[in-house]
Amino acid sequence: MKISVIGAGYVGLVSAAGLAHFGHSVICIDTDIERVALVNRGKSPLREAGLDDLLSRCVLSEGSLKASTEYDGVLDTDITLICVGTPSNSDGSIDLGYVREAAKSIGGVLKAKDGYHLVVTRSTVIPGTTMDVVIPLLEKYSGKKVGEDIGVAFNPEFLQEGKAVQAFFNPDRIIIGELDSKAGDILVELYKDMSAPIVRTDVTTAEMIKYASNAFLATKISFINEIANICHRLGVDVYDIVNGLSFDYRIGDRFLNAGIGFGGSCLPKDLRSLVHASSTRLGYPALLLRAVLDVNDAQALKIVEITERKLGNLDGKKVAVLGLAFKPNTDDVREAPALRIIRELLAKGALVAAYDPQATENARAALPAGVRYSDSAAEAIADSDCVLIVTEWDEFSDENLYRGKTVIDGRRALDPRKACALCDYQGVCW
Ligand code: NAD
């Protein structure tokens, strides 16, 4: 098939490269000129394991993928996947600006198209968006009728940053929200090389499945942090509790990592936009999901409270922060707990030395001046009064790095028994 993908971010570029690898002819369209130029040189603008290899093969060797800043390329394709960002507005509601722009531009190009074209939203959008926003814009700008000349579907992406390529090729399930069976059948054909179960449903249900999935994952994290905060006061280790829980097949052991909470480009903003839409448009206050956000908001700053308890007034104290990315194996710092923690430390007058194996440049752009960025964990730790482990990169898990230091572990990166023998160790909620 001939496919156009709008947006060359985590979802768009990984989908584009993955589909090109399956033998489709793909054009990836992005407004970011530098991103497009990099992709056309077979290089990934994102640090994702395996993506550079995949791009160099598809772009340079096989010629099955190219990138462009122009929407004209949509005309020569059968399917368009919308994969642009859907950030939060300041009131927590979803910002659909990029999705609107993409739908308008696609509609404008489809005006000149002869024959059927399928438009698939893959961005995470609040339930109702495809029906109420995407379809009216496609019809308005193309002058054509959705359901006749244009097919529409919603097909959420569930990839995890850090293993996005692997997740694309090995999905747990494929959700197809279809306006009609013609649209759904094309997507079933598109994914025929994947062995995952396919769930076919209507568009709005598929949009809600994506939100429910992220809301559930976020709830698991805040749940275990709530339990951890209680356990901590009881003198009980929450990781022993998780071990005990994990043998119950209804519970399992995934997404039960107590610590400083979730960040990233998806869970916080998706939860906020679901709570916002539910309480403002649907008249339901979503109390549990609000509490999930509240627990998460408080959790990150617990590491600063403990630092203050250990060191007293933080003014002039040297604090090493290990980890800036919101999770290991990515350079993405969007809503990373490290950013809030560092801003709070700076506000209290601490002298911050930060280190991350991949995310330093992105963090530098997001943080105020005054942070010293180190070239290694050892350098950041060297003359610090206290070390905070904020992201659980593998290289931070060697207890010997911390000999004689005061360490506050926000991610259970260290084995507490080993660490306690070598340093003044404290977990954030254990
Ligand atoms: P991203 O910010 O990494 O990439 C978005 C890209 O879209 C950018 O390169 C931007 O330049 C481009 N863009 C914006 N407006 C455009 C336009 N009008 N035309 C062409 N290109 C345009 O975003 P992402 O992380 O890939 O997320 C995309 C969507 O997928 C979001 O809705 C997100 O919630 C969802 N999602 C993300 C992940 C993830 O782990 N990142 C996982 C599942 C779903």
Short mmCIF file of C-alpha atoms and ligand atoms in Angstrom, two decimals:
data_model
loop_
_atom_site.label_atom_id
_atom_site.label_comp_id
_atom_site.label_asym_id
_atom_site.label_seq_id
_atom_site.Cartn_x
_atom_site.Cartn_y
_atom_site.Cartn_z
CA MET A 1 0.00 0.00 0.00
CA LYS A 2 1.00 3.63 -0.35
CA ILE A 3 0.87 5.40 3.00
CA SER A 4 1.33 8.97 4.16
CA VAL A 5 2.12 9.56 7.83
CA ILE A 6 1.58 13.02 9.29
CA GLY A 7 4.05 13.78 12.09
CA ALA A 8 7.56 12.34 12.41
CA GLY A 9 7.60 12.01 16.21
CA TYR A 10 7.69 8.84 18.31
CA VAL A 11 4.40 7.50 16.96
CA GLY A 12 4.63 8.81 13.38
CA LEU A 13 8.25 7.98 12.61
CA VAL A 14 8.17 4.55 14.23
CA SER A 15 4.89 3.71 12.41
CA ALA A 16 6.30 5.04 9.12
CA ALA A 17 9.54 3.08 9.42
CA GLY A 18 7.74 -0.06 10.61
CA LEU A 19 5.25 0.02 7.72
CA ALA A 20 8.05 0.73 5.22
CA HIS A 21 9.88 -2.30 6.64
CA PHE A 22 6.78 -4.40 5.86
CA GLY A 23 7.17 -3.39 2.21
CA HIS A 24 4.73 -0.48 1.98
CA SER A 25 5.72 2.74 0.24
CA VAL A 26 5.65 5.46 2.91
CA ILE A 27 5.99 9.23 2.96
CA CYS A 28 6.30 10.92 6.36
CA ILE A 29 5.19 14.56 6.44
CA ASP A 30 6.30 16.92 9.20
CA THR A 31 6.38 20.70 9.55
CA ASP A 32 9.84 20.50 11.18
CA ILE A 33 12.41 21.05 8.38
CA GLU A 34 15.38 19.73 10.38
CA ARG A 35 13.52 16.57 11.34
CA VAL A 36 12.57 15.93 7.72
CA ALA A 37 16.16 16.50 6.52
CA LEU A 38 17.53 14.05 9.11
CA VAL A 39 15.02 11.35 8.17
CA ASN A 40 15.91 11.77 4.49
CA ARG A 41 19.55 11.12 5.44
CA GLY A 42 18.42 7.86 7.06
CA LYS A 43 19.00 9.22 10.57
CA SER A 44 16.60 9.29 13.49
CA PRO A 45 15.83 12.60 15.20
CA LEU A 46 14.75 10.53 18.23
CA ARG A 47 16.87 8.29 20.42
CA GLU A 48 15.02 5.01 20.09
CA ALA A 49 16.71 1.63 20.06
CA GLY A 50 16.72 0.20 16.53
CA LEU A 51 15.24 3.26 14.83
CA ASP A 52 18.48 4.44 13.19
CA ASP A 53 19.03 0.98 11.68
CA LEU A 54 15.45 0.75 10.46
CA LEU A 55 15.59 4.24 8.90
CA SER A 56 18.91 3.72 7.21
CA ARG A 57 17.57 0.48 5.66
CA CYS A 58 14.16 1.88 4.58
CA VAL A 59 15.37 5.32 3.46
CA LEU A 60 18.83 4.64 2.06
CA SER A 61 18.90 0.98 0.97
CA GLU A 62 15.31 0.13 0.05
CA GLY A 63 13.91 3.59 -0.75
CA SER A 64 10.57 2.59 0.82
CA LEU A 65 10.44 5.65 3.10
CA LYS A 66 10.99 9.34 2.50
CA ALA A 67 10.09 12.48 4.41
CA SER A 68 8.74 15.85 3.31
CA THR A 69 7.44 19.12 4.69
CA GLU A 70 4.82 19.26 1.92
CA TYR A 71 1.37 17.71 2.12
CA ASP A 72 1.21 17.13 -1.69
CA GLY A 73 2.60 13.65 -1.08
CA VAL A 74 -0.75 12.66 0.47
CA LEU A 75 -2.30 12.69 -3.01
CA ASP A 76 -0.23 9.77 -4.23
CA THR A 77 -1.15 7.53 -1.26
CA ASP A 78 -4.11 5.32 -0.30
CA ILE A 79 -4.02 5.84 3.47
CA THR A 80 -3.04 8.78 5.68
CA LEU A 81 -2.16 8.28 9.35
CA ILE A 82 -2.44 11.35 11.59
CA CYS A 83 0.30 11.08 14.26
CA VAL A 84 0.78 14.70 15.41
CA GLY A 85 1.11 15.75 19.06
CA THR A 86 -1.88 16.41 21.33
CA PRO A 87 -0.44 18.36 24.27
CA SER A 88 -2.30 19.82 27.26
CA ASN A 89 -3.66 23.33 27.48
CA SER A 90 -2.95 25.17 30.74
CA ASP A 91 -6.41 24.19 32.11
CA GLY A 92 -5.65 20.50 31.51
CA SER A 93 -7.85 20.21 28.42
CA ILE A 94 -6.45 18.65 25.26
CA ASP A 95 -4.92 20.98 22.66
CA LEU A 96 -6.21 19.71 19.32
CA GLY A 97 -4.50 22.48 17.32
CA TYR A 98 -2.06 20.15 15.53
CA VAL A 99 -4.78 17.60 14.77
CA ARG A 100 -7.00 20.36 13.32
CA GLU A 101 -4.17 21.69 11.16
CA ALA A 102 -3.37 18.20 9.89
CA ALA A 103 -7.04 17.42 9.09
CA LYS A 104 -7.40 20.74 7.22
CA SER A 105 -4.23 20.14 5.18
CA ILE A 106 -5.19 16.54 4.35
CA GLY A 107 -8.68 17.69 3.34
CA GLY A 108 -7.19 20.40 1.13
CA VAL A 109 -5.06 17.86 -0.76
CA LEU A 110 -7.88 15.28 -1.03
CA LYS A 111 -9.93 17.85 -2.96
CA ALA A 112 -7.88 16.87 -6.01
CA LYS A 113 -7.97 13.13 -5.38
CA ASP A 114 -9.84 10.68 -7.59
CA GLY A 115 -11.01 7.61 -5.73
CA TYR A 116 -11.27 6.46 -2.15
CA HIS A 117 -8.79 7.58 0.55
CA LEU A 118 -8.62 6.35 4.16
CA VAL A 119 -7.71 8.82 6.93
CA VAL A 120 -6.74 7.23 10.24
CA THR A 121 -6.16 9.16 13.47
CA ARG A 122 -3.38 7.57 15.56
CA SER A 123 -2.78 10.56 17.88
CA THR A 124 -4.38 10.14 21.30
CA VAL A 125 -7.53 12.27 21.13
CA ILE A 126 -10.35 12.80 23.57
CA PRO A 127 -13.34 10.55 22.73
CA GLY A 128 -15.56 12.24 20.16
CA THR A 129 -12.70 14.07 18.41
CA THR A 130 -12.65 11.99 15.23
CA MET A 131 -16.42 12.35 14.78
CA ASP A 132 -16.75 15.99 15.91
CA VAL A 133 -13.47 17.56 14.77
CA VAL A 134 -11.60 15.44 12.21
CA ILE A 135 -14.55 14.42 9.99
CA PRO A 136 -16.10 17.92 9.69
CA LEU A 137 -12.69 19.41 8.78
CA LEU A 138 -11.94 16.70 6.20
CA GLU A 139 -15.35 17.27 4.59
CA LYS A 140 -15.08 21.05 4.70
CA TYR A 141 -11.60 21.26 3.16
CA SER A 142 -11.97 18.41 0.64
CA GLY A 143 -15.52 19.17 -0.44
CA LYS A 144 -16.07 15.38 -0.29
CA LYS A 145 -18.26 13.09 1.77
CA VAL A 146 -16.78 10.96 4.54
CA GLY A 147 -18.13 7.41 4.26
CA GLU A 148 -18.18 7.67 0.45
CA ASP A 149 -15.02 9.26 -1.02
CA ILE A 150 -13.11 9.34 2.26
CA GLY A 151 -12.93 6.56 4.83
CA VAL A 152 -12.20 7.33 8.47
CA ALA A 153 -10.85 5.25 11.36
CA PHE A 154 -9.16 5.66 14.73
CA ASN A 155 -6.25 3.33 15.46
CA PRO A 156 -4.48 4.13 18.75
CA GLU A 157 -0.79 3.49 19.32
CA PHE A 158 0.36 1.86 22.58
CA LEU A 159 4.14 2.07 22.12
CA GLN A 160 6.43 2.69 25.05
CA GLU A 161 9.27 5.14 24.54
CA GLY A 162 12.64 3.48 24.92
CA LYS A 163 11.34 0.35 23.20
CA ALA A 164 9.09 1.92 20.61
CA VAL A 165 10.38 -0.07 17.62
CA GLN A 166 10.10 -3.37 19.45
CA ALA A 167 6.59 -2.38 20.65
CA PHE A 168 5.50 -1.46 17.10
CA PHE A 169 6.46 -4.88 15.75
CA ASN A 170 5.10 -6.79 18.75
CA PRO A 171 1.88 -5.08 19.87
CA ASP A 172 -0.28 -6.71 22.57
CA ARG A 173 -3.37 -5.85 20.56
CA ILE A 174 -4.47 -3.79 17.59
CA ILE A 175 -7.51 -1.63 18.16
CA ILE A 176 -9.40 -0.55 15.05
CA GLY A 177 -12.13 2.01 15.52
CA GLU A 178 -13.94 2.10 12.19
CA LEU A 179 -16.62 4.30 10.73
CA ASP A 180 -17.62 1.43 8.44
CA SER A 181 -16.31 -2.03 7.55
CA LYS A 182 -14.61 -0.81 4.35
CA ALA A 183 -12.31 1.42 6.45
CA GLY A 184 -11.73 -1.33 9.05
CA ASP A 185 -10.95 -3.99 6.39
CA ILE A 186 -8.15 -1.81 4.98
CA LEU A 187 -6.53 -1.54 8.41
CA VAL A 188 -6.85 -5.29 8.97
CA GLU A 189 -5.00 -5.75 5.67
CA LEU A 190 -2.39 -3.15 6.68
CA TYR A 191 -1.56 -5.07 9.88
CA LYS A 192 -1.72 -8.56 8.35
CA ASP A 193 1.97 -9.22 9.16
CA MET A 194 1.36 -8.78 12.89
CA SER A 195 0.12 -11.63 15.04
CA ALA A 196 -1.62 -9.56 17.75
CA PRO A 197 -5.36 -9.92 18.44
CA ILE A 198 -7.41 -7.34 16.55
CA VAL A 199 -10.35 -5.62 18.24
CA ARG A 200 -12.74 -3.96 15.78
CA THR A 201 -15.11 -1.41 17.21
CA ASP A 202 -16.53 2.05 16.53
CA VAL A 203 -14.36 5.15 16.44
CA THR A 204 -15.38 6.70 19.78
CA THR A 205 -15.04 3.39 21.66
CA ALA A 206 -11.51 3.00 20.25
CA GLU A 207 -10.63 6.55 21.36
CA MET A 208 -11.87 5.70 24.88
CA ILE A 209 -9.95 2.38 24.96
CA LYS A 210 -6.72 4.37 24.56
CA TYR A 211 -7.63 6.72 27.44
CA ALA A 212 -8.83 3.88 29.67
CA SER A 213 -5.55 2.07 29.05
CA ASN A 214 -3.41 5.05 30.07
CA ALA A 215 -5.71 5.87 33.00
CA PHE A 216 -5.37 2.31 34.29
CA LEU A 217 -1.56 2.32 34.03
CA ALA A 218 -1.36 5.67 35.83
CA THR A 219 -3.76 4.39 38.50
CA LYS A 220 -1.55 1.36 39.16
CA ILE A 221 1.43 3.64 39.78
CA SER A 222 -0.42 6.02 42.09
CA PHE A 223 -2.05 3.05 43.84
CA ILE A 224 1.29 1.48 44.70
CA ASN A 225 2.73 4.85 45.73
CA GLU A 226 -0.24 5.31 48.08
CA ILE A 227 0.39 1.84 49.54
CA ALA A 228 4.13 2.65 49.74
CA ASN A 229 3.47 5.84 51.70
CA ILE A 230 1.41 3.85 54.21
CA CYS A 231 3.98 1.02 54.33
CA HIS A 232 6.78 3.50 54.96
CA ARG A 233 5.04 4.73 58.10
CA LEU A 234 4.52 1.13 59.22
CA GLY A 235 8.20 0.31 58.70
CA VAL A 236 7.24 -2.21 56.01
CA ASP A 237 8.98 -2.45 52.61
CA VAL A 238 6.45 -1.88 49.79
CA TYR A 239 8.57 -4.03 47.45
CA ASP A 240 7.91 -7.02 49.76
CA ILE A 241 4.23 -6.18 49.46
CA VAL A 242 4.46 -6.12 45.64
CA ASN A 243 6.21 -9.49 45.73
CA GLY A 244 3.31 -10.85 47.76
CA LEU A 245 0.74 -9.29 45.42
CA SER A 246 2.40 -10.40 42.23
CA PHE A 247 1.47 -14.08 42.51
CA ASP A 248 -2.21 -13.16 42.26
CA TYR A 249 -2.83 -13.49 38.50
CA ARG A 250 -5.52 -10.81 38.73
CA ILE A 251 -2.91 -8.30 39.93
CA GLY A 252 0.48 -9.29 38.50
CA ASP A 253 3.68 -7.31 39.08
CA ARG A 254 3.76 -4.82 36.16
CA PHE A 255 3.51 -1.06 36.68
CA LEU A 256 3.77 -1.46 40.45
CA ASN A 257 7.11 0.32 40.86
CA ALA A 258 6.78 2.54 43.89
CA GLY A 259 8.88 5.69 43.74
CA ILE A 260 8.60 9.28 42.59
CA GLY A 261 5.71 8.69 40.21
CA PHE A 262 5.00 8.88 36.51
CA GLY A 263 5.94 11.56 33.97
CA GLY A 264 6.42 11.58 30.23
CA SER A 265 4.52 12.82 27.24
CA CYS A 266 1.44 10.60 27.70
CA LEU A 267 0.17 9.57 31.13
CA PRO A 268 0.02 12.99 32.84
CA LYS A 269 -1.50 14.90 29.93
CA ASP A 270 -3.90 12.14 28.91
CA LEU A 271 -5.18 11.80 32.46
CA ARG A 272 -5.60 15.56 32.78
CA SER A 273 -7.50 15.83 29.51
CA LEU A 274 -9.78 12.91 30.41
CA VAL A 275 -10.56 14.44 33.82
CA HIS A 276 -11.15 17.82 32.17
CA ALA A 277 -13.45 16.47 29.45
CA SER A 278 -15.32 14.28 31.91
CA SER A 279 -15.96 17.03 34.44
CA THR A 280 -16.64 19.93 32.06
CA ARG A 281 -18.41 18.30 29.11
CA LEU A 282 -19.85 15.10 30.50
CA GLY A 283 -20.85 16.22 34.01
CA TYR A 284 -18.90 13.47 35.78
CA PRO A 285 -16.21 14.57 38.26
CA ALA A 286 -13.84 11.55 37.75
CA LEU A 287 -12.85 11.53 41.43
CA LEU A 288 -10.56 8.49 41.27
CA LEU A 289 -8.60 9.86 38.30
CA ARG A 290 -8.20 13.23 40.03
CA ALA A 291 -6.79 11.42 43.06
CA VAL A 292 -4.37 9.53 40.80
CA LEU A 293 -3.04 12.88 39.58
CA ASP A 294 -2.93 14.34 43.11
CA VAL A 295 -0.95 11.39 44.50
CA ASN A 296 1.44 11.65 41.56
CA ASP A 297 1.90 15.41 41.96
CA ALA A 298 2.89 15.02 45.61
CA GLN A 299 5.15 12.02 45.06
CA ALA A 300 7.97 13.62 43.04
CA LEU A 301 8.63 16.33 45.60
CA LYS A 302 8.92 13.84 48.47
CA ILE A 303 12.53 13.34 47.39
CA VAL A 304 13.21 17.04 48.02
CA GLU A 305 11.49 16.88 51.45
CA ILE A 306 13.74 13.95 52.42
CA THR A 307 16.81 15.82 51.14
CA GLU A 308 15.87 18.73 53.41
CA ARG A 309 15.37 16.41 56.36
CA LYS A 310 18.84 14.95 55.74
CA LEU A 311 20.76 18.15 54.98
CA GLY A 312 18.74 20.88 56.70
CA ASN A 313 18.46 24.18 54.83
CA LEU A 314 19.38 23.45 51.19
CA ASP A 315 20.84 26.89 50.50
CA GLY A 316 24.38 26.30 49.15
CA LYS A 317 24.17 22.51 49.54
CA LYS A 318 25.54 20.41 46.66
CA VAL A 319 22.95 17.99 45.34
CA ALA A 320 23.69 15.48 42.56
CA VAL A 321 20.65 14.49 40.47
CA LEU A 322 21.10 11.25 38.54
CA GLY A 323 18.66 10.95 35.66
CA LEU A 324 16.81 13.64 33.71
CA ALA A 325 14.75 11.61 31.21
CA PHE A 326 11.27 10.63 32.40
CA LYS A 327 12.35 7.00 32.18
CA PRO A 328 15.46 5.07 31.14
CA ASN A 329 16.47 4.44 27.51
CA THR A 330 15.00 7.65 26.13
CA ASP A 331 16.12 11.28 25.89
CA ASP A 332 12.54 12.51 26.35
CA VAL A 333 12.18 14.91 29.31
CA ARG A 334 8.55 15.93 28.74
CA GLU A 335 6.94 16.15 32.21
CA ALA A 336 9.93 14.28 33.66
CA PRO A 337 9.87 14.28 37.49
CA ALA A 338 13.55 15.38 37.34
CA LEU A 339 12.53 18.79 35.97
CA ARG A 340 10.17 19.52 38.88
CA ILE A 341 12.67 18.20 41.40
CA ILE A 342 15.52 20.32 40.01
CA ARG A 343 13.37 23.49 39.84
CA GLU A 344 12.40 22.93 43.49
CA LEU A 345 16.03 22.34 44.53
CA LEU A 346 17.14 25.51 42.72
CA ALA A 347 14.34 27.51 44.35
CA LYS A 348 15.66 26.37 47.72
CA GLY A 349 19.17 27.55 46.85
CA ALA A 350 20.75 24.13 46.25
CA LEU A 351 23.72 23.79 43.87
CA VAL A 352 22.62 21.11 41.43
CA ALA A 353 24.95 18.84 39.45
CA ALA A 354 22.90 16.73 37.03
CA TYR A 355 23.79 13.76 34.87
CA ASP A 356 21.86 11.69 32.35
CA PRO A 357 23.33 9.31 29.75
CA GLN A 358 21.11 10.69 26.94
CA ALA A 359 18.78 13.50 28.00
CA THR A 360 21.15 16.31 28.99
CA GLU A 361 20.55 18.48 25.92
CA ASN A 362 16.76 18.24 26.17
CA ALA A 363 16.91 18.99 29.91
CA ARG A 364 19.22 21.96 29.35
CA ALA A 365 16.61 23.45 26.99
CA ALA A 366 13.81 22.88 29.52
CA LEU A 367 15.49 24.01 32.76
CA PRO A 368 16.59 27.43 33.96
CA ALA A 369 20.29 28.32 33.98
CA GLY A 370 22.26 27.41 37.08
CA VAL A 371 22.38 23.63 36.75
CA ARG A 372 25.84 22.11 36.30
CA TYR A 373 25.65 19.22 33.80
CA SER A 374 28.19 16.48 34.43
CA ASP A 375 29.74 14.05 31.95
CA SER A 376 29.34 11.02 34.20
CA ALA A 377 27.49 9.86 37.29
CA ALA A 378 30.81 9.67 39.16
CA GLU A 379 31.59 13.32 38.31
CA ALA A 380 28.16 14.51 39.51
CA ILE A 381 28.45 12.48 42.72
CA ALA A 382 32.09 13.40 43.50
CA ASP A 383 31.76 16.49 45.70
CA SER A 384 28.03 16.28 46.45
CA ASP A 385 26.42 16.48 49.89
CA CYS A 386 23.58 14.25 48.72
CA VAL A 387 22.77 12.12 45.66
CA LEU A 388 19.22 11.76 44.30
CA ILE A 389 18.49 8.84 41.95
CA VAL A 390 15.64 10.08 39.79
CA THR A 391 15.71 7.82 36.69
CA GLU A 392 16.60 4.13 36.94
CA TRP A 393 19.22 3.92 34.19
CA ASP A 394 21.17 0.62 34.45
CA GLU A 395 24.45 2.47 35.00
CA PHE A 396 23.13 3.95 38.27
CA SER A 397 22.48 0.54 39.82
CA ASP A 398 26.04 -0.18 40.97
CA GLU A 399 26.03 0.41 44.73
CA ASN A 400 29.82 0.95 44.68
CA LEU A 401 29.31 4.32 42.96
CA TYR A 402 27.89 5.72 46.18
CA ARG A 403 30.44 4.67 48.83
CA GLY A 404 30.31 7.04 51.81
CA LYS A 405 27.63 9.25 50.28
CA THR A 406 24.12 10.21 51.36
CA VAL A 407 21.78 8.71 48.75
CA ILE A 408 18.03 9.10 48.27
CA ASP A 409 16.71 6.57 45.79
CA GLY A 410 13.56 7.65 43.97
CA ARG A 411 13.29 4.53 41.79
CA ARG A 412 14.50 1.53 43.80
CA ALA A 413 17.55 1.58 41.53
CA LEU A 414 19.72 0.11 44.29
CA ASP A 415 19.37 -2.98 46.46
CA PRO A 416 18.69 -1.35 49.85
CA ARG A 417 20.59 -4.00 51.82
CA LYS A 418 23.75 -3.66 49.70
CA ALA A 419 23.43 0.13 49.57
CA CYS A 420 22.96 0.47 53.34
CA ALA A 421 26.28 -1.34 53.86
CA LEU A 422 28.13 1.23 51.71
CA CYS A 423 26.36 4.54 52.14
CA ASP A 424 23.72 6.50 54.03
CA TYR A 425 20.80 5.14 51.96
CA GLN A 426 17.14 6.08 52.05
CA GLY A 427 14.35 5.15 49.65
CA VAL A 428 11.74 7.78 48.81
CA CYS A 429 8.93 5.63 50.22
CA TRP A 430 10.68 2.53 51.62
P1 NAD B 1 5.90 14.14 19.02
O1 NAD B 1 5.77 15.45 19.68
O2 NAD B 1 7.10 13.29 19.26
O3 NAD B 1 5.77 14.30 17.44
C1 NAD B 1 4.76 15.02 16.83
C2 NAD B 1 5.27 15.49 15.48
O4 NAD B 1 4.19 16.09 14.75
C3 NAD B 1 6.37 16.54 15.58
O5 NAD B 1 7.50 16.12 14.86
C4 NAD B 1 5.74 17.80 14.97
O6 NAD B 1 6.67 18.61 14.29
C5 NAD B 1 4.72 17.20 14.02
N1 NAD B 1 3.62 18.08 13.65
C6 NAD B 1 2.89 18.91 14.43
N2 NAD B 1 1.92 19.51 13.69
C7 NAD B 1 2.04 19.04 12.44
C8 NAD B 1 1.30 19.27 11.24
N3 NAD B 1 0.25 20.07 11.21
N4 NAD B 1 1.70 18.62 10.11
C9 NAD B 1 2.77 17.79 10.14
N5 NAD B 1 3.48 17.53 11.25
C10 NAD B 1 3.12 18.14 12.39
O7 NAD B 1 4.59 13.33 19.41
P2 NAD B 1 4.45 11.77 19.76
O8 NAD B 1 5.10 11.50 21.07
O9 NAD B 1 4.80 10.98 18.57
O10 NAD B 1 2.88 11.70 20.00
C11 NAD B 1 1.98 11.84 18.93
C12 NAD B 1 0.61 11.41 19.42
O11 NAD B 1 0.64 10.03 19.80
C13 NAD B 1 0.13 12.15 20.66
O12 NAD B 1 -1.26 12.27 20.58
C14 NAD B 1 0.51 11.22 21.80
O13 NAD B 1 -0.31 11.39 22.93
C15 NAD B 1 0.28 9.87 21.15
N6 NAD B 1 1.08 8.78 21.70
C16 NAD B 1 2.37 8.99 22.07
C17 NAD B 1 3.13 7.93 22.57
C18 NAD B 1 4.54 8.15 23.03
O14 NAD B 1 5.06 7.29 23.76
N7 NAD B 1 5.21 9.23 22.66
C19 NAD B 1 2.56 6.66 22.70
C20 NAD B 1 1.24 6.47 22.26
C21 NAD B 1 0.51 7.54 21.76
#
